[in-house]
Coordinates of N, CA and C in Angstrom, one line a residue:
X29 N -62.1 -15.5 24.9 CA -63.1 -14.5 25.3 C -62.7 -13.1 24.8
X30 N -63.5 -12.1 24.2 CA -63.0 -11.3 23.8 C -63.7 -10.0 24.6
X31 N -62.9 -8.8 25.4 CA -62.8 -8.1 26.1 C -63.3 -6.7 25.1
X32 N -64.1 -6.0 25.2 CA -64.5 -4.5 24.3 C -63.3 -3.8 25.5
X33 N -62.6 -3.2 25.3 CA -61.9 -1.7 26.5 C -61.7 -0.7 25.4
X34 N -61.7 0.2 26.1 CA -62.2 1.7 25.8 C -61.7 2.6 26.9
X35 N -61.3 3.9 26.5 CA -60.3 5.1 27.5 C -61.2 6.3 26.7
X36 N -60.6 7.4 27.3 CA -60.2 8.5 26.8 C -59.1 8.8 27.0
X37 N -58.6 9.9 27.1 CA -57.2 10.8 27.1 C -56.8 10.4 28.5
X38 N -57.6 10.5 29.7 CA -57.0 10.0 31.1 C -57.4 9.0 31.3
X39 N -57.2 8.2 30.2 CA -57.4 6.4 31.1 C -56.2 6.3 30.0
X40 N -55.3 6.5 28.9 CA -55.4 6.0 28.0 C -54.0 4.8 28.6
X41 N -52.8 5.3 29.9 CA -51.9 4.9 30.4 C -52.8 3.1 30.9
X42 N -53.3 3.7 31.4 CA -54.3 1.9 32.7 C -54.9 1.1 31.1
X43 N -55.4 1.9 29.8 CA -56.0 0.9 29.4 C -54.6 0.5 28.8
X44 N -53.4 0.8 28.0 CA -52.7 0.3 27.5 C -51.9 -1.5 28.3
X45 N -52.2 -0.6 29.4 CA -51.3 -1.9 30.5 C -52.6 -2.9 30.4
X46 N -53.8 -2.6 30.4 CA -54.6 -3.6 31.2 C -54.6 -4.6 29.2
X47 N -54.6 -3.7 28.2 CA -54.5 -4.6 27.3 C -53.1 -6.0 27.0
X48 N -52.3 -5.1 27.3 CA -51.1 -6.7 27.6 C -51.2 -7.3 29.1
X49 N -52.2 -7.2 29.7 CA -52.2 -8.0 30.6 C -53.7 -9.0 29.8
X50 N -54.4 -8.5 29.7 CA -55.4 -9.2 28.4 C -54.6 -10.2 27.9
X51 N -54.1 -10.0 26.7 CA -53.4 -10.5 26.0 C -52.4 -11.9 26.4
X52 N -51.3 -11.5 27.9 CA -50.6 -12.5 28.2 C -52.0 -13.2 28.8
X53 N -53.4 -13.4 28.9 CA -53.8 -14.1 30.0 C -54.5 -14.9 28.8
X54 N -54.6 -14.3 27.8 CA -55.2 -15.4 26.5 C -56.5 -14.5 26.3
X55 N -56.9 -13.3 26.6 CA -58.1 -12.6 26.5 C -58.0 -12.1 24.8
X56 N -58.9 -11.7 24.1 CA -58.9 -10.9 22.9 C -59.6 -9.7 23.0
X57 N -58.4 -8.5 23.3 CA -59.3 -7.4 23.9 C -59.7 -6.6 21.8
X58 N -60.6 -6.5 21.9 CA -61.1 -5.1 20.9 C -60.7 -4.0 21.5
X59 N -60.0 -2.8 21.1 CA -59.9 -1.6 20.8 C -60.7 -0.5 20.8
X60 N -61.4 0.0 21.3 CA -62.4 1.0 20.6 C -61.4 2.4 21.3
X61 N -60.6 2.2 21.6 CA -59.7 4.1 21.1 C -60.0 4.7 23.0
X62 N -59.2 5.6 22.9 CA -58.5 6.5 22.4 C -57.0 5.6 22.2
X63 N -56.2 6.0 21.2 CA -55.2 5.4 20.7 C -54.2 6.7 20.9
X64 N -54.6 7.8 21.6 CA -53.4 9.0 21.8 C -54.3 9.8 23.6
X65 N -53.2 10.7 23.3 CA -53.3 11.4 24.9 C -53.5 12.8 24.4
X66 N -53.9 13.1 23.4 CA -55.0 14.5 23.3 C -56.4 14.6 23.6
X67 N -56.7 15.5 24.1 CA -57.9 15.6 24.9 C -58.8 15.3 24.3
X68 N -59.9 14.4 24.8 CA -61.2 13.4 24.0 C -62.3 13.3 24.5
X69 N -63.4 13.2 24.2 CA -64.8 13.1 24.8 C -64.9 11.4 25.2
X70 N -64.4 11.0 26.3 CA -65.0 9.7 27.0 C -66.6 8.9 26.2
X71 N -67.2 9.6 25.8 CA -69.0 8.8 25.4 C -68.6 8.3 23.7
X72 N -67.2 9.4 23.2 CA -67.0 8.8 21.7 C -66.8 7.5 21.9
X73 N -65.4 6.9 22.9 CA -64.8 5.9 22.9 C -66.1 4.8 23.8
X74 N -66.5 5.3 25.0 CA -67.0 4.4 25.6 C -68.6 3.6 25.5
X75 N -69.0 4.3 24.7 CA -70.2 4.1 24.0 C -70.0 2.7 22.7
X76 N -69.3 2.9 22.0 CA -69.1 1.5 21.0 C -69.2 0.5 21.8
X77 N -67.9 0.7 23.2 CA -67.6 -0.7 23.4 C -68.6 -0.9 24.3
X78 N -69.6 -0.3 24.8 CA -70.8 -0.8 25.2 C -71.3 -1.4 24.8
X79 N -71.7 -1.0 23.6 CA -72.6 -1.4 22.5 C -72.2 -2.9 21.6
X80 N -71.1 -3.0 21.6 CA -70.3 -4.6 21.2 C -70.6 -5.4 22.4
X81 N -70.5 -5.1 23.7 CA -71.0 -5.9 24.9 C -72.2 -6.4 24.6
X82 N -73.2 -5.5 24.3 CA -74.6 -5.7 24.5 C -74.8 -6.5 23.3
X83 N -74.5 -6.4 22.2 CA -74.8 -6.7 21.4 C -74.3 -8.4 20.7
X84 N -73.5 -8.5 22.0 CA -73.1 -10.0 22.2 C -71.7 -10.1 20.9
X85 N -70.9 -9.1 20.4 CA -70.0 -9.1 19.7 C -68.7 -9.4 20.9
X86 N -68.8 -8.8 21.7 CA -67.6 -8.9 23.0 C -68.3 -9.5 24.0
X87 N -67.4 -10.4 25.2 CA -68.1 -11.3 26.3 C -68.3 -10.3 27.4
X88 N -67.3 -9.4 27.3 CA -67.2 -8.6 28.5 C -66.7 -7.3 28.2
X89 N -66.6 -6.5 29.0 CA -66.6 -4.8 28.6 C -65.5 -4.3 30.2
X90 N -64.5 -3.7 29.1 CA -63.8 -2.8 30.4 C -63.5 -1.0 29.9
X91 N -64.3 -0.2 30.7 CA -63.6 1.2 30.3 C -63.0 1.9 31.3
X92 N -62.0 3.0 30.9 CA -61.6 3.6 31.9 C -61.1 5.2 31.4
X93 N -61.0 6.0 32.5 CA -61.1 7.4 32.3 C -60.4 8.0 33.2
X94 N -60.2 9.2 33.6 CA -59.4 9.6 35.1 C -59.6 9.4 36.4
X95 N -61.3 8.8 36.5 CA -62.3 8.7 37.8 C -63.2 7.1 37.2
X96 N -63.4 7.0 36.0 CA -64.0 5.8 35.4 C -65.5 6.3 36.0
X97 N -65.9 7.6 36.5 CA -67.4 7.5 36.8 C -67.6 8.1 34.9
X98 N -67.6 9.4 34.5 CA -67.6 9.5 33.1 C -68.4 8.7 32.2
X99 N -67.3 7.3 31.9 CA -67.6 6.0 31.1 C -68.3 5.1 31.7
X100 N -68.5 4.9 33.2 CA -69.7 4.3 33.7 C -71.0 4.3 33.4
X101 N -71.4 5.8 33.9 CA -72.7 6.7 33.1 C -72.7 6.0 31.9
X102 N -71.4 7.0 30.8 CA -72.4 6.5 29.2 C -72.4 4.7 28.8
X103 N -71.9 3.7 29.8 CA -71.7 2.9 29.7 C -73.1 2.2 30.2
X104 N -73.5 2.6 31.0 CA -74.8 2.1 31.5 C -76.1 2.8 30.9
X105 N -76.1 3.8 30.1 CA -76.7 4.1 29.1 C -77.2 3.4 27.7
X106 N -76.5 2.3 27.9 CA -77.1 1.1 27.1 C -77.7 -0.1 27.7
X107 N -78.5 -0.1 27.1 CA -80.1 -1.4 27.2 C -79.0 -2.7 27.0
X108 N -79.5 -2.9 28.2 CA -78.2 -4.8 28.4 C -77.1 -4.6 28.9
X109 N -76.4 -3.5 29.0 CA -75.2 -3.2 29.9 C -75.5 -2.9 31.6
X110 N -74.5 -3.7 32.2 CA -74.6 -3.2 33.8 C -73.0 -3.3 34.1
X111 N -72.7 -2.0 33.9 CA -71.3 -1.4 34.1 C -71.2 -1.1 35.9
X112 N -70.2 -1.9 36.5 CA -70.2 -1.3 37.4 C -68.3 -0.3 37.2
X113 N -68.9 0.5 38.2 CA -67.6 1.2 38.6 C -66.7 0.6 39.4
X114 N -65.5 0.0 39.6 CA -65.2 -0.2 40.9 C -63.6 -0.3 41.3
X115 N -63.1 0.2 42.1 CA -61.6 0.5 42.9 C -61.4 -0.2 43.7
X116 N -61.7 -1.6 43.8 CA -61.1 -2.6 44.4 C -61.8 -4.0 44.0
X117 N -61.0 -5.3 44.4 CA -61.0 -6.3 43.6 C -62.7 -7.0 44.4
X118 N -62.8 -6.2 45.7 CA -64.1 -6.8 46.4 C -65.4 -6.4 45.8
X119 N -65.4 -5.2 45.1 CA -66.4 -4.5 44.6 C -66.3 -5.3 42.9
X120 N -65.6 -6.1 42.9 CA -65.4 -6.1 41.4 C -66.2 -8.0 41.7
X121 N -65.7 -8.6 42.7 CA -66.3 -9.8 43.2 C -67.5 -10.1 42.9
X122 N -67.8 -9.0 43.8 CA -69.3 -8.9 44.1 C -70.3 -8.3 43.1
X123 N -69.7 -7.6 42.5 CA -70.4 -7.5 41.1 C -71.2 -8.1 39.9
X124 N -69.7 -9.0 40.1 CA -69.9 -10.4 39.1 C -71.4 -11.3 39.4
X125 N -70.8 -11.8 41.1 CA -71.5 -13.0 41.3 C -72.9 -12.6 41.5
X126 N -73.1 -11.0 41.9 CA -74.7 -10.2 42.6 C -75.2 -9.9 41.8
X127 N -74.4 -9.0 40.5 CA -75.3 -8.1 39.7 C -75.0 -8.9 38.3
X128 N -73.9 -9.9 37.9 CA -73.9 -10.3 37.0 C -73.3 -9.0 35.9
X129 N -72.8 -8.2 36.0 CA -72.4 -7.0 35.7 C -71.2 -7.4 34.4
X130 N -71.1 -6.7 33.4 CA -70.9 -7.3 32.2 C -69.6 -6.4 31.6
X131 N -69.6 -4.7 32.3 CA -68.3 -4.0 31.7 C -68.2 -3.3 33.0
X132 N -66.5 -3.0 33.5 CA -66.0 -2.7 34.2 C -65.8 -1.3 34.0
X133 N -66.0 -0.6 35.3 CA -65.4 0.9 34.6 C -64.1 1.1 35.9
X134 N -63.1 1.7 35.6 CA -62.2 2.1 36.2 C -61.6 3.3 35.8
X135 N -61.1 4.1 37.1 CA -60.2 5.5 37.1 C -58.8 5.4 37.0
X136 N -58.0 5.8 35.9 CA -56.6 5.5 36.4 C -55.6 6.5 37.2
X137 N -56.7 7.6 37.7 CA -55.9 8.5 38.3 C -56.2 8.0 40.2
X138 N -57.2 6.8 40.1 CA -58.2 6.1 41.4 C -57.1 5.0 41.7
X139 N -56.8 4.0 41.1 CA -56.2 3.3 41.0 C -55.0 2.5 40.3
X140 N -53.9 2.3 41.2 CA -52.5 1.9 40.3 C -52.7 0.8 39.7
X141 N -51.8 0.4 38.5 CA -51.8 -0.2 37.7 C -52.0 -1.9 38.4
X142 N -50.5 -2.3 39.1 CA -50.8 -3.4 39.7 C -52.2 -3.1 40.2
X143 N -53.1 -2.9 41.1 CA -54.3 -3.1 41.3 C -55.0 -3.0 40.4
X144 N -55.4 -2.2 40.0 CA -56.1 -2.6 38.4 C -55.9 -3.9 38.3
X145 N -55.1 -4.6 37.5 CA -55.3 -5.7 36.7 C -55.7 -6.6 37.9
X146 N -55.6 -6.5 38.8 CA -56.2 -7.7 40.2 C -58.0 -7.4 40.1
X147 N -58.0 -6.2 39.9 CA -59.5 -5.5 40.0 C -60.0 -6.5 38.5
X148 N -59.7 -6.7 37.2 CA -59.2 -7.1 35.8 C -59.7 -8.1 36.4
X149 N -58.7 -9.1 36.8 CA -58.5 -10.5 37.2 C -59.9 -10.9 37.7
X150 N -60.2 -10.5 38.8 CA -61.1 -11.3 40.0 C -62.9 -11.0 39.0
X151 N -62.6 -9.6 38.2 CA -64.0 -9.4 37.6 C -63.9 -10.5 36.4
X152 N -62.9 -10.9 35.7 CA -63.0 -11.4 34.6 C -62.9 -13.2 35.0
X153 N -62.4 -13.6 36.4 CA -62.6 -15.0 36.6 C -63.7 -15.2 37.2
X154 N -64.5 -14.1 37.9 CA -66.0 -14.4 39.3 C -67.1 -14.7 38.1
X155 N -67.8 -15.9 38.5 CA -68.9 -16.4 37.6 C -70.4 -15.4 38.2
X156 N -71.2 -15.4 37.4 CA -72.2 -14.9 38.5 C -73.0 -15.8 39.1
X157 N -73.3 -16.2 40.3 CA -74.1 -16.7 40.9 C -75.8 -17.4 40.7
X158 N -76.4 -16.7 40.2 CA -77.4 -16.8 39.7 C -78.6 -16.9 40.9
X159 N -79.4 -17.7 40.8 CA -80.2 -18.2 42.4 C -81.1 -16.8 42.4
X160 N -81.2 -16.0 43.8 CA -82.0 -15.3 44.0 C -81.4 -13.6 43.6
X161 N -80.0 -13.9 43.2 CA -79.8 -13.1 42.5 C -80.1 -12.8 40.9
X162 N -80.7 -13.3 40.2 CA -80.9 -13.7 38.8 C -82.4 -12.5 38.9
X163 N -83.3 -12.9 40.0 CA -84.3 -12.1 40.2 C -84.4 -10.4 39.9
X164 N -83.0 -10.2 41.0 CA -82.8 -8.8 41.1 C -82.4 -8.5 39.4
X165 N -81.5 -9.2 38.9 CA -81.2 -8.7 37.6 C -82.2 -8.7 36.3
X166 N -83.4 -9.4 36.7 CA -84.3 -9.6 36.0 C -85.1 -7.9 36.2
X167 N -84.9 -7.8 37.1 CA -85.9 -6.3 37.7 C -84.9 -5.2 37.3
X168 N -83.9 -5.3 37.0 CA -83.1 -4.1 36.5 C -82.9 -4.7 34.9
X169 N -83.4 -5.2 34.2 CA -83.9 -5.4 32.3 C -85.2 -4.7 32.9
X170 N -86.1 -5.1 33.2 CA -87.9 -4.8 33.7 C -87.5 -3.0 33.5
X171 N -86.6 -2.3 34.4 CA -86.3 -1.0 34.1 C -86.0 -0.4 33.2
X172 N -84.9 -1.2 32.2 CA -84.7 -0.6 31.0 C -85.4 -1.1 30.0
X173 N -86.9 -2.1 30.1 CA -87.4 -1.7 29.4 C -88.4 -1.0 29.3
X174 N -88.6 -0.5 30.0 CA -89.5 0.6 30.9 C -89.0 2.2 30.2
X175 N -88.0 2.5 30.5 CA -87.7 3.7 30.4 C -86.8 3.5 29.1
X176 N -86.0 2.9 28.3 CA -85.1 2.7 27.1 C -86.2 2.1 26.3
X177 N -86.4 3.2 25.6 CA -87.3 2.6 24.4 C -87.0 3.8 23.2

């Protein structure tokens, strides 16, 4: 499965770790940068790897920033992306199985590393559900194509 992740300058610590934790688990994360800790505009890096999600080049999408709200925003700014934000592994649960939610955003000044990759874990093994939830997801495409044109 191959993983799009993406930082800026304050994620760049959480994304490094969450990529060798990628890696030992058999994931193929893509890169889309920041690859240093000088100050960066979050929408440079977090915007591609949106855009490789949606665009069905990557399965799944992780970004992260000093708060992960930042790369949420420009992350959910793409038509077919449903980025949730989330600081714990229940929010990341329920994401998966309710909203079917496709790139993760995280803070790494919000949350430690060991949790992170559990937050990683539970969003990257939770199937989504489908059923009466499929509905609701259907009605949030109905929005973006409404308003993303």
């Amino acid at each position: 499965m191959k993983i799009a992740i993406a930082c800026d300058h304050g994620g760049l610590n959480l994304k490094n770790e969450i990529i060798k934790y990628l890696k030992a688990q058999g994931f193929t994360p893509i890169d889309f940068g920041t690859d240093c800790a000088d100050s960066c505009d979050y929408p440079d890096f977090a915007l591609p790897a949106a855009e490789a999600v949606a665009k069905g080049d990557c399965d799944k999408g992780i970004v992260v920033c000093s708060t992960g709200i930042g790369v949420s925003i420009v992350a959910n700014k793409v038509p077919g992306v449903r980025c949730a934000h989330c600081h714990d592994s229940y929010c990341a649960e329920f994401t998966r199985l309710h909203n079917d939610a496709n790139v993760l955003a995280m803070g790494e000044k919000v949350v430690g590393v060991g949790y992170a990759l559990k937050i990683v874990e539970t969003f990257l093994k939770t199937e989504f559900e489908g059923g009466r939830h499929q509905r609701r997801v259907d009605k949030i495409t109905a929005i973006e194509k409404k308003y993303c044109k």
